[in-house]
Amino acid sequence: MYELFGRKPNSWSGFTSVDGVSTLLKKCLNLNFLVNLKVPRSVCSESCPPGFRKNLLQGQPHCCFSCLPCSEGEISNHSDAIDCTKCHEDEWPNKAHNLCSAKAVEFLSFLEPLGMTLAILAALVSLFPPIIFLIFVKHVDTPIVKANSRELSFILLCALSLCIFSSFLFFGQPDLVKCLIRQAAFGISFVLCISCVLGKTCMVLLAFHIKCPRSELKGWFGPVLPKILITVCTSIQTAGCTLWLTISPPFPIKNINTTPGKIILECNEGSIMAFWCMMGYMGLLAMVSFIIAFLSRKLPDSFNEAKFITFSMLVFVSVWLSFIPAYLSAFGKYLVAVEIFAILASGCGLMACIFIPKVYIILLRPDMNNKEFLMGRKTLRYKKIK
């Protein structure tokens, strides 16, 4: 400082003159200029807002950085954040990535359009088996109802009701009870349906191929053979489902990985092999019934039960073959919707092909509801007259 002012601090007499004051001011201004040189502004980037994090530029000073948006599932809630914070597994960032909020929960609800549509459809379809049952009970002694076992028809209608009602177990939020019983209820009820159809098919085929009316085998084509088929086939499916539920039962889960920002409530089937074994067994019975009915399609009666059974099994097999790729590609509530639709479509196919022609004759063509027409004799006579 001595050099700056040119004299010692205790020598202030020279500053009293005008020239001395002027010289002092000039020297002070020079000092201020020099000071403003030793400290320049050391910021080359703007601040990073919330939702972003700093990314230091390699080879640049620490004040030079870029701002990167937080990654999926992360937030930053203050400016110039060094790192983003990951949200809790039940939460998801908002659009600005500066706040975590609860994830949306997804399952097939009765209140959403898809669930409501399927529920109304299932409710309407569920009315048909009881209505057909009542029509058959009212006309129980007519030839069209007697043909090919009334008992089997009543059991099949009850089984169809169970199949359709099993679809309601797939609606709503999955819980332990629903997950445990819904696939087993669906699998057992459909095997009961198919075993009834198989019993009808065997009766039609074998009854027309036995020439001797007193044959001991003919007694098996009454109530005995169908009951054995129904009991054995359904028992196998029931045993398989029981084993499945005992060893590796289904259970409800929260799926947080499939869809970002959503928690999908669904059932883990436990053993996927057990599920496909159940489906495969059901398909095997349907194919056997289809083949037997196909072989019987040209039997000599005008009201050929085998033809209707063939069509019903063709519809059934087609629906469930289409179900496989759809089931494997869907997830969440759409996977559940696919299975519900397959249940309703195959159930409607069985009802339409097997029972609607009979209901048509009972209600609209009573002149055809006689033994002569059913055995084809009246049709043959009409052809001769022509």
PDB file of N, CA and C in Angstrom, residues 244-344:
ATOM      1  N   TRP A 244     -54.354 -79.882  -8.213  1.00  0.00           N
ATOM      2  CA  TRP A 244     -53.804 -78.562  -8.532  1.00  0.00           C
ATOM      3  C   TRP A 244     -53.967 -77.600  -7.344  1.00  0.00           C
ATOM      4  N   LEU A 245     -55.180 -77.541  -6.793  1.00  0.00           N
ATOM      5  CA  LEU A 245     -55.443 -76.614  -5.696  1.00  0.00           C
ATOM      6  C   LEU A 245     -54.726 -77.010  -4.408  1.00  0.00           C
ATOM      7  N   THR A 246     -54.347 -78.271  -4.310  1.00  0.00           N
ATOM      8  CA  THR A 246     -53.645 -78.733  -3.112  1.00  0.00           C
ATOM      9  C   THR A 246     -52.145 -78.470  -3.196  1.00  0.00           C
ATOM     10  N   ILE A 247     -51.544 -78.784  -4.339  1.00  0.00           N
ATOM     11  CA  ILE A 247     -50.088 -78.693  -4.476  1.00  0.00           C
ATOM     12  C   ILE A 247     -49.630 -77.275  -4.816  1.00  0.00           C
ATOM     13  N   SER A 248     -50.258 -76.657  -5.792  1.00  0.00           N
ATOM     14  CA  SER A 248     -49.826 -75.321  -6.227  1.00  0.00           C
ATOM     15  C   SER A 248     -51.043 -74.461  -6.526  1.00  0.00           C
ATOM     16  N   PRO A 249     -51.739 -73.992  -5.489  1.00  0.00           N
ATOM     17  CA  PRO A 249     -53.007 -73.280  -5.701  1.00  0.00           C
ATOM     18  C   PRO A 249     -52.799 -71.877  -6.260  1.00  0.00           C
ATOM     19  N   PRO A 250     -53.772 -71.373  -7.027  1.00  0.00           N
ATOM     20  CA  PRO A 250     -53.720 -69.975  -7.486  1.00  0.00           C
ATOM     21  C   PRO A 250     -53.843 -69.013  -6.305  1.00  0.00           C
ATOM     22  N   PHE A 251     -53.346 -67.790  -6.496  1.00  0.00           N
ATOM     23  CA  PHE A 251     -53.397 -66.779  -5.433  1.00  0.00           C
ATOM     24  C   PHE A 251     -53.390 -65.393  -6.076  1.00  0.00           C
ATOM     25  N   PRO A 252     -53.958 -64.385  -5.381  1.00  0.00           N
ATOM     26  CA  PRO A 252     -54.004 -63.024  -5.954  1.00  0.00           C
ATOM     27  C   PRO A 252     -52.644 -62.340  -5.845  1.00  0.00           C
ATOM     28  N   ILE A 253     -52.310 -61.527  -6.853  1.00  0.00           N
ATOM     29  CA  ILE A 253     -51.054 -60.776  -6.854  1.00  0.00           C
ATOM     30  C   ILE A 253     -51.300 -59.350  -7.329  1.00  0.00           C
ATOM     31  N   LYS A 254     -50.318 -58.478  -7.019  1.00  0.00           N
ATOM     32  CA  LYS A 254     -50.285 -57.129  -7.565  1.00  0.00           C
ATOM     33  C   LYS A 254     -49.183 -57.091  -8.615  1.00  0.00           C
ATOM     34  N   ASN A 255     -49.573 -56.974  -9.853  1.00  0.00           N
ATOM     35  CA  ASN A 255     -48.606 -56.933 -10.950  1.00  0.00           C
ATOM     36  C   ASN A 255     -48.228 -55.480 -11.212  1.00  0.00           C
ATOM     37  N   ILE A 256     -46.974 -55.105 -10.861  1.00  0.00           N
ATOM     38  CA  ILE A 256     -46.527 -53.720 -11.029  1.00  0.00           C
ATOM     39  C   ILE A 256     -45.537 -53.576 -12.182  1.00  0.00           C
ATOM     40  N   ASN A 257     -45.274 -54.657 -12.907  1.00  0.00           N
ATOM     41  CA  ASN A 257     -44.229 -54.641 -13.934  1.00  0.00           C
ATOM     42  C   ASN A 257     -44.754 -54.601 -15.359  1.00  0.00           C
ATOM     43  N   THR A 258     -45.973 -55.051 -15.584  1.00  0.00           N
ATOM     44  CA  THR A 258     -46.477 -55.174 -16.951  1.00  0.00           C
ATOM     45  C   THR A 258     -46.766 -53.823 -17.592  1.00  0.00           C
ATOM     46  N   THR A 259     -47.506 -52.967 -16.889  1.00  0.00           N
ATOM     47  CA  THR A 259     -47.905 -51.668 -17.429  1.00  0.00           C
ATOM     48  C   THR A 259     -47.362 -50.551 -16.553  1.00  0.00           C
ATOM     49  N   PRO A 260     -46.520 -49.651 -17.085  1.00  0.00           N
ATOM     50  CA  PRO A 260     -45.999 -48.542 -16.267  1.00  0.00           C
ATOM     51  C   PRO A 260     -47.126 -47.671 -15.743  1.00  0.00           C
ATOM     52  N   GLY A 261     -47.023 -47.328 -14.479  1.00  0.00           N
ATOM     53  CA  GLY A 261     -48.006 -46.443 -13.870  1.00  0.00           C
ATOM     54  C   GLY A 261     -49.275 -47.112 -13.415  1.00  0.00           C
ATOM     55  N   LYS A 262     -49.364 -48.455 -13.525  1.00  0.00           N
ATOM     56  CA  LYS A 262     -50.573 -49.170 -13.113  1.00  0.00           C
ATOM     57  C   LYS A 262     -50.220 -50.365 -12.243  1.00  0.00           C
ATOM     58  N   ILE A 263     -51.118 -50.644 -11.305  1.00  0.00           N
ATOM     59  CA  ILE A 263     -51.050 -51.878 -10.524  1.00  0.00           C
ATOM     60  C   ILE A 263     -52.168 -52.775 -11.022  1.00  0.00           C
ATOM     61  N   ILE A 264     -51.823 -53.890 -11.629  1.00  0.00           N
ATOM     62  CA  ILE A 264     -52.822 -54.816 -12.160  1.00  0.00           C
ATOM     63  C   ILE A 264     -53.086 -55.891 -11.115  1.00  0.00           C
ATOM     64  N   LEU A 265     -54.314 -55.926 -10.623  1.00  0.00           N
ATOM     65  CA  LEU A 265     -54.707 -56.955  -9.666  1.00  0.00           C
ATOM     66  C   LEU A 265     -55.177 -58.175 -10.449  1.00  0.00           C
ATOM     67  N   GLU A 266     -54.509 -59.300 -10.264  1.00  0.00           N
ATOM     68  CA  GLU A 266     -54.822 -60.495 -11.030  1.00  0.00           C
ATOM     69  C   GLU A 266     -54.524 -61.740 -10.215  1.00  0.00           C
ATOM     70  N   CYS A 267     -54.868 -62.881 -10.783  1.00  0.00           N
ATOM     71  CA  CYS A 267     -54.618 -64.161 -10.124  1.00  0.00           C
ATOM     72  C   CYS A 267     -53.400 -64.826 -10.760  1.00  0.00           C
ATOM     73  N   ASN A 268     -52.465 -65.209  -9.930  1.00  0.00           N
ATOM     74  CA  ASN A 268     -51.383 -66.084 -10.387  1.00  0.00           C
ATOM     75  C   ASN A 268     -51.915 -67.507 -10.315  1.00  0.00           C
ATOM     76  N   GLU A 269     -51.896 -68.212 -11.449  1.00  0.00           N
ATOM     77  CA  GLU A 269     -52.535 -69.524 -11.512  1.00  0.00           C
ATOM     78  C   GLU A 269     -51.780 -70.611 -10.743  1.00  0.00           C
ATOM     79  N   GLY A 270     -50.701 -70.273 -10.105  1.00  0.00           N
ATOM     80  CA  GLY A 270     -49.957 -71.269  -9.334  1.00  0.00           C
ATOM     81  C   GLY A 270     -49.127 -72.146 -10.240  1.00  0.00           C
ATOM     82  N   SER A 271     -49.746 -73.123 -10.812  1.00  0.00           N
ATOM     83  CA  SER A 271     -49.078 -74.011 -11.757  1.00  0.00           C
ATOM     84  C   SER A 271     -49.700 -73.802 -13.131  1.00  0.00           C
ATOM     85  N   ILE A 272     -48.944 -73.186 -14.028  1.00  0.00           N
ATOM     86  CA  ILE A 272     -49.462 -72.962 -15.373  1.00  0.00           C
ATOM     87  C   ILE A 272     -49.613 -74.285 -16.113  1.00  0.00           C
ATOM     88  N   MET A 273     -48.795 -75.274 -15.748  1.00  0.00           N
ATOM     89  CA  MET A 273     -48.912 -76.605 -16.365  1.00  0.00           C
ATOM     90  C   MET A 273     -50.245 -77.243 -15.999  1.00  0.00           C
ATOM     91  N   ALA A 274     -50.657 -77.095 -14.734  1.00  0.00           N
ATOM     92  CA  ALA A 274     -51.943 -77.645 -14.300  1.00  0.00           C
ATOM     93  C   ALA A 274     -53.097 -76.980 -15.052  1.00  0.00           C
ATOM     94  N   PHE A 275     -52.988 -75.672 -15.275  1.00  0.00           N
ATOM     95  CA  PHE A 275     -54.036 -74.958 -16.018  1.00  0.00           C
ATOM     96  C   PHE A 275     -54.176 -75.510 -17.431  1.00  0.00           C
ATOM     97  N   TRP A 276     -53.056 -75.696 -18.131  1.00  0.00           N
ATOM     98  CA  TRP A 276     -53.128 -76.175 -19.505  1.00  0.00           C
ATOM     99  C   TRP A 276     -53.485 -77.651 -19.572  1.00  0.00           C
ATOM    100  N   CYS A 277     -53.161 -78.416 -18.535  1.00  0.00           N
ATOM    101  CA  CYS A 277     -53.629 -79.814 -18.488  1.00  0.00           C
ATOM    102  C   CYS A 277     -55.146 -79.859 -18.376  1.00  0.00           C
ATOM    103  N   MET A 278     -55.705 -78.977 -17.546  1.00  0.00           N
ATOM    104  CA  MET A 278     -57.161 -78.895 -17.418  1.00  0.00           C
ATOM    105  C   MET A 278     -57.802 -78.536 -18.755  1.00  0.00           C
ATOM    106  N   MET A 279     -57.216 -77.543 -19.442  1.00  0.00           N
ATOM    107  CA  MET A 279     -57.739 -77.139 -20.736  1.00  0.00           C
ATOM    108  C   MET A 279     -57.557 -78.242 -21.780  1.00  0.00           C
ATOM    109  N   GLY A 280     -56.417 -78.919 -21.735  1.00  0.00           N
ATOM    110  CA  GLY A 280     -56.152 -79.982 -22.702  1.00  0.00           C
ATOM    111  C   GLY A 280     -57.100 -81.155 -22.552  1.00  0.00           C
ATOM    112  N   TYR A 281     -57.411 -81.513 -21.302  1.00  0.00           N
ATOM    113  CA  TYR A 281     -58.353 -82.613 -21.060  1.00  0.00           C
ATOM    114  C   TYR A 281     -59.738 -82.253 -21.582  1.00  0.00           C
ATOM    115  N   MET A 282     -60.132 -81.021 -21.353  1.00  0.00           N
ATOM    116  CA  MET A 282     -61.427 -80.556 -21.860  1.00  0.00           C
ATOM    117  C   MET A 282     -61.453 -80.607 -23.384  1.00  0.00           C
ATOM    118  N   GLY A 283     -60.360 -80.180 -24.018  1.00  0.00           N
ATOM    119  CA  GLY A 283     -60.279 -80.234 -25.472  1.00  0.00           C
ATOM    120  C   GLY A 283     -60.276 -81.654 -26.011  1.00  0.00           C
ATOM    121  N   LEU A 284     -59.622 -82.566 -25.287  1.00  0.00           N
ATOM    122  CA  LEU A 284     -59.586 -83.965 -25.717  1.00  0.00           C
ATOM    123  C   LEU A 284     -60.982 -84.570 -25.742  1.00  0.00           C
ATOM    124  N   LEU A 285     -61.762 -84.329 -24.687  1.00  0.00           N
ATOM    125  CA  LEU A 285     -63.134 -84.847 -24.651  1.00  0.00           C
ATOM    126  C   LEU A 285     -63.973 -84.247 -25.780  1.00  0.00           C
ATOM    127  N   ALA A 286     -63.773 -82.950 -26.032  1.00  0.00           N
ATOM    128  CA  ALA A 286     -64.529 -82.305 -27.106  1.00  0.00           C
ATOM    129  C   ALA A 286     -64.183 -82.907 -28.463  1.00  0.00           C
ATOM    130  N   MET A 287     -62.905 -83.198 -28.693  1.00  0.00           N
ATOM    131  CA  MET A 287     -62.499 -83.795 -29.962  1.00  0.00           C
ATOM    132  C   MET A 287     -63.061 -85.201 -30.131  1.00  0.00           C
ATOM    133  N   VAL A 288     -63.041 -85.996 -29.049  1.00  0.00           N
ATOM    134  CA  VAL A 288     -63.602 -87.354 -29.112  1.00  0.00           C
ATOM    135  C   VAL A 288     -65.085 -87.285 -29.433  1.00  0.00           C
ATOM    136  N   SER A 289     -65.791 -86.380 -28.761  1.00  0.00           N
ATOM    137  CA  SER A 289     -67.224 -86.233 -29.008  1.00  0.00           C
ATOM    138  C   SER A 289     -67.480 -85.765 -30.439  1.00  0.00           C
ATOM    139  N   PHE A 290     -66.656 -84.862 -30.926  1.00  0.00           N
ATOM    140  CA  PHE A 290     -66.800 -84.372 -32.303  1.00  0.00           C
ATOM    141  C   PHE A 290     -66.604 -85.499 -33.320  1.00  0.00           C
ATOM    142  N   ILE A 291     -65.575 -86.318 -33.106  1.00  0.00           N
ATOM    143  CA  ILE A 291     -65.276 -87.406 -34.047  1.00  0.00           C
ATOM    144  C   ILE A 291     -66.416 -88.424 -34.082  1.00  0.00           C
ATOM    145  N   ILE A 292     -66.914 -88.807 -32.896  1.00  0.00           N
ATOM    146  CA  ILE A 292     -68.008 -89.787 -32.845  1.00  0.00           C
ATOM    147  C   ILE A 292     -69.266 -89.214 -33.485  1.00  0.00           C
ATOM    148  N   ALA A 293     -69.560 -87.942 -33.189  1.00  0.00           N
ATOM    149  CA  ALA A 293     -70.743 -87.313 -33.787  1.00  0.00           C
ATOM    150  C   ALA A 293     -70.592 -87.187 -35.294  1.00  0.00           C
ATOM    151  N   PHE A 294     -69.383 -86.890 -35.758  1.00  0.00           N
ATOM    152  CA  PHE A 294     -69.142 -86.772 -37.194  1.00  0.00           C
ATOM    153  C   PHE A 294     -69.373 -88.113 -37.900  1.00  0.00           C
ATOM    154  N   LEU A 295     -68.945 -89.202 -37.263  1.00  0.00           N
ATOM    155  CA  LEU A 295     -69.163 -90.532 -37.837  1.00  0.00           C
ATOM    156  C   LEU A 295     -70.644 -90.902 -37.874  1.00  0.00           C
ATOM    157  N   SER A 296     -71.442 -90.254 -37.020  1.00  0.00           N
ATOM    158  CA  SER A 296     -72.870 -90.578 -36.933  1.00  0.00           C
ATOM    159  C   SER A 296     -73.753 -89.595 -37.690  1.00  0.00           C
ATOM    160  N   ARG A 297     -73.148 -88.684 -38.443  1.00  0.00           N
ATOM    161  CA  ARG A 297     -73.928 -87.591 -39.030  1.00  0.00           C
ATOM    162  C   ARG A 297     -74.911 -88.028 -40.099  1.00  0.00           C
ATOM    163  N   LYS A 298     -74.730 -89.233 -40.693  1.00  0.00           N
ATOM    164  CA  LYS A 298     -75.593 -89.683 -41.792  1.00  0.00           C
ATOM    165  C   LYS A 298     -76.583 -90.752 -41.355  1.00  0.00           C
ATOM    166  N   LEU A 299     -76.876 -90.797 -40.075  1.00  0.00           N
ATOM    167  CA  LEU A 299     -77.850 -91.783 -39.588  1.00  0.00           C
ATOM    168  C   LEU A 299     -79.227 -91.479 -40.177  1.00  0.00           C
ATOM    169  N   PRO A 300     -80.035 -92.512 -40.423  1.00  0.00           N
ATOM    170  CA  PRO A 300     -81.283 -92.334 -41.191  1.00  0.00           C
ATOM    171  C   PRO A 300     -82.458 -91.828 -40.369  1.00  0.00           C
ATOM    172  N   ASP A 301     -82.383 -90.568 -39.913  1.00  0.00           N
ATOM    173  CA  ASP A 301     -83.554 -89.940 -39.311  1.00  0.00           C
ATOM    174  C   ASP A 301     -83.563 -88.478 -39.723  1.00  0.00           C
ATOM    175  N   SER A 302     -84.745 -87.886 -39.853  1.00  0.00           N
ATOM    176  CA  SER A 302     -84.849 -86.518 -40.338  1.00  0.00           C
ATOM    177  C   SER A 302     -84.385 -85.515 -39.290  1.00  0.00           C
ATOM    178  N   PHE A 303     -84.549 -85.862 -38.036  1.00  0.00           N
ATOM    179  CA  PHE A 303     -84.069 -84.987 -36.962  1.00  0.00           C
ATOM    180  C   PHE A 303     -82.810 -85.616 -36.385  1.00  0.00           C
ATOM    181  N   ASN A 304     -81.695 -85.417 -37.049  1.00  0.00           N
ATOM    182  CA  ASN A 304     -80.460 -86.118 -36.721  1.00  0.00           C
ATOM    183  C   ASN A 304     -79.737 -85.419 -35.578  1.00  0.00           C
ATOM    184  N   GLU A 305     -79.803 -86.028 -34.394  1.00  0.00           N
ATOM    185  CA  GLU A 305     -79.144 -85.477 -33.217  1.00  0.00           C
ATOM    186  C   GLU A 305     -77.643 -85.378 -33.412  1.00  0.00           C
ATOM    187  N   ALA A 306     -77.069 -86.346 -34.116  1.00  0.00           N
ATOM    188  CA  ALA A 306     -75.618 -86.357 -34.312  1.00  0.00           C
ATOM    189  C   ALA A 306     -75.143 -85.139 -35.093  1.00  0.00           C
ATOM    190  N   LYS A 307     -75.941 -84.678 -36.047  1.00  0.00           N
ATOM    191  CA  LYS A 307     -75.546 -83.490 -36.803  1.00  0.00           C
ATOM    192  C   LYS A 307     -75.456 -82.264 -35.907  1.00  0.00           C
ATOM    193  N   PHE A 308     -76.443 -82.110 -35.033  1.00  0.00           N
ATOM    194  CA  PHE A 308     -76.432 -80.961 -34.125  1.00  0.00           C
ATOM    195  C   PHE A 308     -75.267 -81.047 -33.136  1.00  0.00           C
ATOM    196  N   ILE A 309     -74.980 -82.259 -32.667  1.00  0.00           N
ATOM    197  CA  ILE A 309     -73.842 -82.432 -31.763  1.00  0.00           C
ATOM    198  C   ILE A 309     -72.533 -82.127 -32.486  1.00  0.00           C
ATOM    199  N   THR A 310     -72.424 -82.535 -33.756  1.00  0.00           N
ATOM    200  CA  THR A 310     -71.228 -82.236 -34.543  1.00  0.00           C
ATOM    201  C   THR A 310     -71.011 -80.733 -34.651  1.00  0.00           C
ATOM    202  N   PHE A 311     -72.086 -80.007 -34.962  1.00  0.00           N
ATOM    203  CA  PHE A 311     -71.970 -78.552 -35.070  1.00  0.00           C
ATOM    204  C   PHE A 311     -71.600 -77.920 -33.723  1.00  0.00           C
ATOM    205  N   SER A 312     -72.206 -78.422 -32.655  1.00  0.00           N
ATOM    206  CA  SER A 312     -71.927 -77.854 -31.337  1.00  0.00           C
ATOM    207  C   SER A 312     -70.469 -78.053 -30.943  1.00  0.00           C
ATOM    208  N   MET A 313     -69.920 -79.243 -31.211  1.00  0.00           N
ATOM    209  CA  MET A 313     -68.525 -79.503 -30.881  1.00  0.00           C
ATOM    210  C   MET A 313     -67.580 -78.734 -31.801  1.00  0.00           C
ATOM    211  N   LEU A 314     -68.002 -78.518 -33.039  1.00  0.00           N
ATOM    212  CA  LEU A 314     -67.191 -77.720 -33.962  1.00  0.00           C
ATOM    213  C   LEU A 314     -67.084 -76.280 -33.463  1.00  0.00           C
ATOM    214  N   VAL A 315     -68.217 -75.731 -33.015  1.00  0.00           N
ATOM    215  CA  VAL A 315     -68.213 -74.379 -32.445  1.00  0.00           C
ATOM    216  C   VAL A 315     -67.354 -74.337 -31.188  1.00  0.00           C
ATOM    217  N   PHE A 316     -67.530 -75.341 -30.324  1.00  0.00           N
ATOM    218  CA  PHE A 316     -66.803 -75.387 -29.056  1.00  0.00           C
ATOM    219  C   PHE A 316     -65.292 -75.430 -29.286  1.00  0.00           C
ATOM    220  N   VAL A 317     -64.852 -76.332 -30.153  1.00  0.00           N
ATOM    221  CA  VAL A 317     -63.417 -76.474 -30.421  1.00  0.00           C
ATOM    222  C   VAL A 317     -62.863 -75.219 -31.082  1.00  0.00           C
ATOM    223  N   SER A 318     -63.612 -74.623 -31.999  1.00  0.00           N
ATOM    224  CA  SER A 318     -63.154 -73.412 -32.686  1.00  0.00           C
ATOM    225  C   SER A 318     -62.968 -72.262 -31.702  1.00  0.00           C
ATOM    226  N   VAL A 319     -63.909 -72.111 -30.781  1.00  0.00           N
ATOM    227  CA  VAL A 319     -63.819 -71.026 -29.793  1.00  0.00           C
ATOM    228  C   VAL A 319     -62.570 -71.180 -28.939  1.00  0.00           C
ATOM    229  N   TRP A 320     -62.317 -72.398 -28.445  1.00  0.00           N
ATOM    230  CA  TRP A 320     -61.198 -72.576 -27.525  1.00  0.00           C
ATOM    231  C   TRP A 320     -59.855 -72.633 -28.238  1.00  0.00           C
ATOM    232  N   LEU A 321     -59.839 -73.015 -29.517  1.00  0.00           N
ATOM    233  CA  LEU A 321     -58.594 -72.895 -30.286  1.00  0.00           C
ATOM    234  C   LEU A 321     -58.258 -71.429 -30.532  1.00  0.00           C
ATOM    235  N   SER A 322     -59.282 -70.619 -30.757  1.00  0.00           N
ATOM    236  CA  SER A 322     -59.059 -69.173 -30.908  1.00  0.00           C
ATOM    237  C   SER A 322     -58.663 -68.535 -29.582  1.00  0.00           C
ATOM    238  N   PHE A 323     -59.120 -69.132 -28.491  1.00  0.00           N
ATOM    239  CA  PHE A 323     -58.827 -68.592 -27.165  1.00  0.00           C
ATOM    240  C   PHE A 323     -57.337 -68.662 -26.838  1.00  0.00           C
ATOM    241  N   ILE A 324     -56.647 -69.713 -27.296  1.00  0.00           N
ATOM    242  CA  ILE A 324     -55.252 -69.928 -26.887  1.00  0.00           C
ATOM    243  C   ILE A 324     -54.344 -68.768 -27.285  1.00  0.00           C
ATOM    244  N   PRO A 325     -54.286 -68.366 -28.580  1.00  0.00           N
ATOM    245  CA  PRO A 325     -53.408 -67.229 -28.903  1.00  0.00           C
ATOM    246  C   PRO A 325     -53.857 -65.923 -28.263  1.00  0.00           C
ATOM    247  N   ALA A 326     -55.175 -65.728 -28.148  1.00  0.00           N
ATOM    248  CA  ALA A 326     -55.674 -64.507 -27.508  1.00  0.00           C
ATOM    249  C   ALA A 326     -55.283 -64.475 -26.033  1.00  0.00           C
ATOM    250  N   TYR A 327     -55.366 -65.618 -25.355  1.00  0.00           N
ATOM    251  CA  TYR A 327     -55.007 -65.715 -23.939  1.00  0.00           C
ATOM    252  C   TYR A 327     -53.519 -65.444 -23.731  1.00  0.00           C
ATOM    253  N   LEU A 328     -52.687 -65.957 -24.644  1.00  0.00           N
ATOM    254  CA  LEU A 328     -51.241 -65.805 -24.495  1.00  0.00           C
ATOM    255  C   LEU A 328     -50.768 -64.387 -24.795  1.00  0.00           C
ATOM    256  N   SER A 329     -51.528 -63.639 -25.595  1.00  0.00           N
ATOM    257  CA  SER A 329     -51.104 -62.292 -25.960  1.00  0.00           C
ATOM    258  C   SER A 329     -51.730 -61.202 -25.090  1.00  0.00           C
ATOM    259  N   ALA A 330     -52.802 -61.515 -24.387  1.00  0.00           N
ATOM    260  CA  ALA A 330     -53.484 -60.513 -23.560  1.00  0.00           C
ATOM    261  C   ALA A 330     -52.899 -60.507 -22.143  1.00  0.00           C
ATOM    262  N   PHE A 331     -53.208 -59.443 -21.410  1.00  0.00           N
ATOM    263  CA  PHE A 331     -52.786 -59.364 -20.014  1.00  0.00           C
ATOM    264  C   PHE A 331     -53.774 -58.473 -19.263  1.00  0.00           C
ATOM    265  N   GLY A 332     -53.714 -58.585 -17.937  1.00  0.00           N
ATOM    266  CA  GLY A 332     -54.572 -57.750 -17.100  1.00  0.00           C
ATOM    267  C   GLY A 332     -56.047 -58.055 -17.287  1.00  0.00           C
ATOM    268  N   LYS A 333     -56.847 -56.998 -17.286  1.00  0.00           N
ATOM    269  CA  LYS A 333     -58.298 -57.175 -17.392  1.00  0.00           C
ATOM    270  C   LYS A 333     -58.698 -57.720 -18.764  1.00  0.00           C
ATOM    271  N   TYR A 334     -57.870 -57.490 -19.780  1.00  0.00           N
ATOM    272  CA  TYR A 334     -58.199 -57.987 -21.115  1.00  0.00           C
ATOM    273  C   TYR A 334     -58.032 -59.505 -21.197  1.00  0.00           C
ATOM    274  N   LEU A 335     -57.084 -60.049 -20.466  1.00  0.00           N
ATOM    275  CA  LEU A 335     -56.939 -61.508 -20.404  1.00  0.00           C
ATOM    276  C   LEU A 335     -58.177 -62.135 -19.759  1.00  0.00           C
ATOM    277  N   VAL A 336     -58.657 -61.521 -18.675  1.00  0.00           N
ATOM    278  CA  VAL A 336     -59.868 -62.005 -18.005  1.00  0.00           C
ATOM    279  C   VAL A 336     -61.068 -61.890 -18.936  1.00  0.00           C
ATOM    280  N   ALA A 337     -61.160 -60.768 -19.660  1.00  0.00           N
ATOM    281  CA  ALA A 337     -62.283 -60.566 -20.589  1.00  0.00           C
ATOM    282  C   ALA A 337     -62.283 -61.614 -21.696  1.00  0.00           C
ATOM    283  N   VAL A 338     -61.094 -61.986 -22.177  1.00  0.00           N
ATOM    284  CA  VAL A 338     -60.989 -63.016 -23.219  1.00  0.00           C
ATOM    285  C   VAL A 338     -61.540 -64.341 -22.712  1.00  0.00           C
ATOM    286  N   GLU A 339     -61.203 -64.720 -21.484  1.00  0.00           N
ATOM    287  CA  GLU A 339     -61.689 -65.999 -20.952  1.00  0.00           C
ATOM    288  C   GLU A 339     -63.195 -65.963 -20.713  1.00  0.00           C
ATOM    289  N   ILE A 340     -63.700 -64.848 -20.215  1.00  0.00           N
ATOM    290  CA  ILE A 340     -65.153 -64.726 -20.018  1.00  0.00           C
ATOM    291  C   ILE A 340     -65.881 -64.858 -21.353  1.00  0.00           C
ATOM    292  N   PHE A 341     -65.373 -64.170 -22.364  1.00  0.00           N
ATOM    293  CA  PHE A 341     -66.016 -64.234 -23.681  1.00  0.00           C
ATOM    294  C   PHE A 341     -65.979 -65.654 -24.236  1.00  0.00           C
ATOM    295  N   ALA A 342     -64.865 -66.365 -24.046  1.00  0.00           N
ATOM    296  CA  ALA A 342     -64.771 -67.748 -24.529  1.00  0.00           C
ATOM    297  C   ALA A 342     -65.772 -68.650 -23.810  1.00  0.00           C
ATOM    298  N   ILE A 343     -65.944 -68.447 -22.511  1.00  0.00           N
ATOM    299  CA  ILE A 343     -66.917 -69.234 -21.749  1.00  0.00           C
ATOM    300  C   ILE A 343     -68.334 -69.002 -22.279  1.00  0.00           C
ATOM    301  N   LEU A 344     -68.686 -67.730 -22.475  1.00  0.00           N
ATOM    302  CA  LEU A 344     -70.032 -67.403 -22.945  1.00  0.00           C
ATOM    303  C   LEU A 344     -70.259 -67.870 -24.383  1.00  0.00           C
TER     304      LEU A 344
END
